[in-house]
Coordinates of C-alpha atoms in Angstrom, one line a residue:
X1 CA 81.6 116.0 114.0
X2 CA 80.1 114.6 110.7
X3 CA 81.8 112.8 108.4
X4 CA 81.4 114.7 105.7
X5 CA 83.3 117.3 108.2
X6 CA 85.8 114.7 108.7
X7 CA 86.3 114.2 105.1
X8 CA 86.6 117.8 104.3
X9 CA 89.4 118.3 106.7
X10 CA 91.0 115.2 105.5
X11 CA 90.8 116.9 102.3
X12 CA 92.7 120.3 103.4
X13 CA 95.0 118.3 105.0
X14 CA 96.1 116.4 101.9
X15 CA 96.1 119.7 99.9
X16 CA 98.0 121.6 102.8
X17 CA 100.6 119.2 102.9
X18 CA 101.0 118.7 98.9
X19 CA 101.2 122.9 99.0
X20 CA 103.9 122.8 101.4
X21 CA 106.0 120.4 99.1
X22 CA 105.5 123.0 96.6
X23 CA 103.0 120.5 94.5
X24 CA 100.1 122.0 92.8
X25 CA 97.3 119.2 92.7
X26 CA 93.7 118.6 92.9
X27 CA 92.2 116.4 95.8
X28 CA 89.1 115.0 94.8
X29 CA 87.7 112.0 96.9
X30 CA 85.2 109.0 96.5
X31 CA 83.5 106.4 98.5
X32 CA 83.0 103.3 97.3
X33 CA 82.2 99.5 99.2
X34 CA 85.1 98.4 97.6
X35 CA 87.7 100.2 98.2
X36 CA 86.6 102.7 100.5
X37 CA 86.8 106.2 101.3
X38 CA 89.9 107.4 98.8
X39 CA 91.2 110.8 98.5
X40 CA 92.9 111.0 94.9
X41 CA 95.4 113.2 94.0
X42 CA 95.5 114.5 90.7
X43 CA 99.1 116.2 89.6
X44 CA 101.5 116.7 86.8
X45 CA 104.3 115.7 89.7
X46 CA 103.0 112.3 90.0
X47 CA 105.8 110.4 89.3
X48 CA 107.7 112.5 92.2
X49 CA 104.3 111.5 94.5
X50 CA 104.5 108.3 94.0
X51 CA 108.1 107.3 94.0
X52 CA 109.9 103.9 92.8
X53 CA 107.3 101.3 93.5
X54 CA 105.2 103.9 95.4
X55 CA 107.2 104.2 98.0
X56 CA 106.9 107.7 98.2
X57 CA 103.0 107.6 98.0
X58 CA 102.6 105.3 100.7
X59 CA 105.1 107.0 103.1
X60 CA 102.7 110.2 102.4
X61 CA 99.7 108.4 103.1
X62 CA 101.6 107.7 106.4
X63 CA 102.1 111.0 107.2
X64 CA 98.5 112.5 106.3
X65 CA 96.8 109.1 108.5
X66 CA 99.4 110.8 111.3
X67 CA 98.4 114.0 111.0
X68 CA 94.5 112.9 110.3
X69 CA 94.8 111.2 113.9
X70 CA 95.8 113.7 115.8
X71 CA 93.1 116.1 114.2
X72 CA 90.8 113.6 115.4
X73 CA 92.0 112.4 118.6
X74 CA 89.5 112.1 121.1
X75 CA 86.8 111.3 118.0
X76 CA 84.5 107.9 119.4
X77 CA 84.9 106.2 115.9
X78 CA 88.1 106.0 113.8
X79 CA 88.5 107.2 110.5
X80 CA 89.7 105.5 108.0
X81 CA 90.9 106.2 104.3
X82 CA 93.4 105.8 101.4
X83 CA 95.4 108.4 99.3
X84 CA 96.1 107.6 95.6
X85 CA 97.9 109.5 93.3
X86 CA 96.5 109.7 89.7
X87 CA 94.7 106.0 90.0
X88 CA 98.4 104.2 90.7
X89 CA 97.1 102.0 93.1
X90 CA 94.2 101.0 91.5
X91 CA 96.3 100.4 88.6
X92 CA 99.2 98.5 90.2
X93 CA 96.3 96.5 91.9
X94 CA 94.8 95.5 88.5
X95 CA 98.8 94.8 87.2
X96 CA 99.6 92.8 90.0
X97 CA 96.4 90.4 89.9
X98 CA 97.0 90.0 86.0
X99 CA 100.5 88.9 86.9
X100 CA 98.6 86.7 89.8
X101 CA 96.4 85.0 87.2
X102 CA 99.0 85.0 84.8
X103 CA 101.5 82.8 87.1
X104 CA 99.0 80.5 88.5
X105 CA 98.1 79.5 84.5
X106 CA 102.1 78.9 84.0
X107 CA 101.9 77.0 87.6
X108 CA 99.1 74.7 86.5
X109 CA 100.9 74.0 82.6
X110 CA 104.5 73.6 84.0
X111 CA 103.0 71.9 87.3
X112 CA 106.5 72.9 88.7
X113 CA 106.7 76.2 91.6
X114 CA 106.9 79.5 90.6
X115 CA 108.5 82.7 91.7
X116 CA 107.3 86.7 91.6
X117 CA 109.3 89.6 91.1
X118 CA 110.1 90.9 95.0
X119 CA 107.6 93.6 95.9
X120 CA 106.6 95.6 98.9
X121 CA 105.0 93.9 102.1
X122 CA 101.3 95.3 101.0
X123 CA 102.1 94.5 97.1
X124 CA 102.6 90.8 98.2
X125 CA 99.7 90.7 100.9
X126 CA 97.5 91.7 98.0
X127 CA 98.7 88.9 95.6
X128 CA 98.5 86.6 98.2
X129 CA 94.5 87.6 99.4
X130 CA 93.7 87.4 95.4
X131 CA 95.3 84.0 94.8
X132 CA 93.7 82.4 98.2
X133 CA 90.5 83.9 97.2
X134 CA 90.1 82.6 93.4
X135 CA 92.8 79.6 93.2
X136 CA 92.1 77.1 96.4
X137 CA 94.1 74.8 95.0
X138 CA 97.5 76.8 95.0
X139 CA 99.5 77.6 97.7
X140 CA 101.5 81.2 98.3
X141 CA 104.1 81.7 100.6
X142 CA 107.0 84.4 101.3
X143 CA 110.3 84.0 101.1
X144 CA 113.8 85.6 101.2
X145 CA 114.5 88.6 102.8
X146 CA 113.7 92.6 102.8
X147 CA 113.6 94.1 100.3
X148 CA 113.9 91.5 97.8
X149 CA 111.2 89.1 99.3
X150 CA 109.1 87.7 96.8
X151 CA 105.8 85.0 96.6
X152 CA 106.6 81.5 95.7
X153 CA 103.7 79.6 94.3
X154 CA 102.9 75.6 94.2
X155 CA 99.9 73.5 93.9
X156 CA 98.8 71.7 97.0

């Protein structure tokens, strides 16, 4: 199977399971190096897709991977790819590296640790990759507990 077989059955699956919750959307899809192959979703129910914080979106994306794996079980190479809802994680990605960039500038004028709104497990792995990536000279770490865990930052 090719891939661009693999990606149209990813697409009906997306669109199969978006018809059975009764959502009428388009599925359109890109492949890019950056953030890979990405089925987006395109819906006046996006708010109801995505969920508070996108919970809801990423507990969809769960279930298409799920139902994507068994489709392809027995398939030598894994396939791998994202599901979006009317560009929210593209845009929560470009928030939450603002808010990154934003703290570390308040870190290095107040020179005193800093503390970020709590956010999901994949929301804070992202501020942490961006921060370790473009600030060498901060330090990020986790703390507190589920749900309400949260990134502390402080110069090393």
């Amino acid at each position: 199977m090719t891939d661009y077989d693999k990606i149209e059955q990813v697409k009906q699956i997306v669109e199969t399971t978006l018809q059975k919750l009764g959502v009428n959307a388009v599925v359109d899809y890109e492949d890019s190096l950056v953030r890979g192959l990405v089925f987006n979703v395109s819906t006046r129910d996006s708010k109801l897709l995505i969920g508070r914080e996108g919970q809801t979106l990423y507990g969809l994306e769960v279930l298409i991977h799920a139902i994507a794996a068994k489709t392809f079980a027995g398939s030598e190479q894994p396939f791998y790819f994202s599901i979006d809802i009317d560009d929210y994680k593209r845009k929560r990605e470009w928030y939450l590296k603002q808010l990154a960039i934003a703290a570390v500038e308040k870190l290095k004028n107040t020179q005193q640790p800093l503390t970020l709104e709590p956010m999901p497990k994949y929301e804070r792995k992202l501020v942490h990759m961006h921060v370790q990536e473009n600030f060498p000279e901060v330090i990020t770490e986790s703390i507190g507990e589920e749900p309400k865990r949260k990134i502390r930052l402080s110069l090393k």
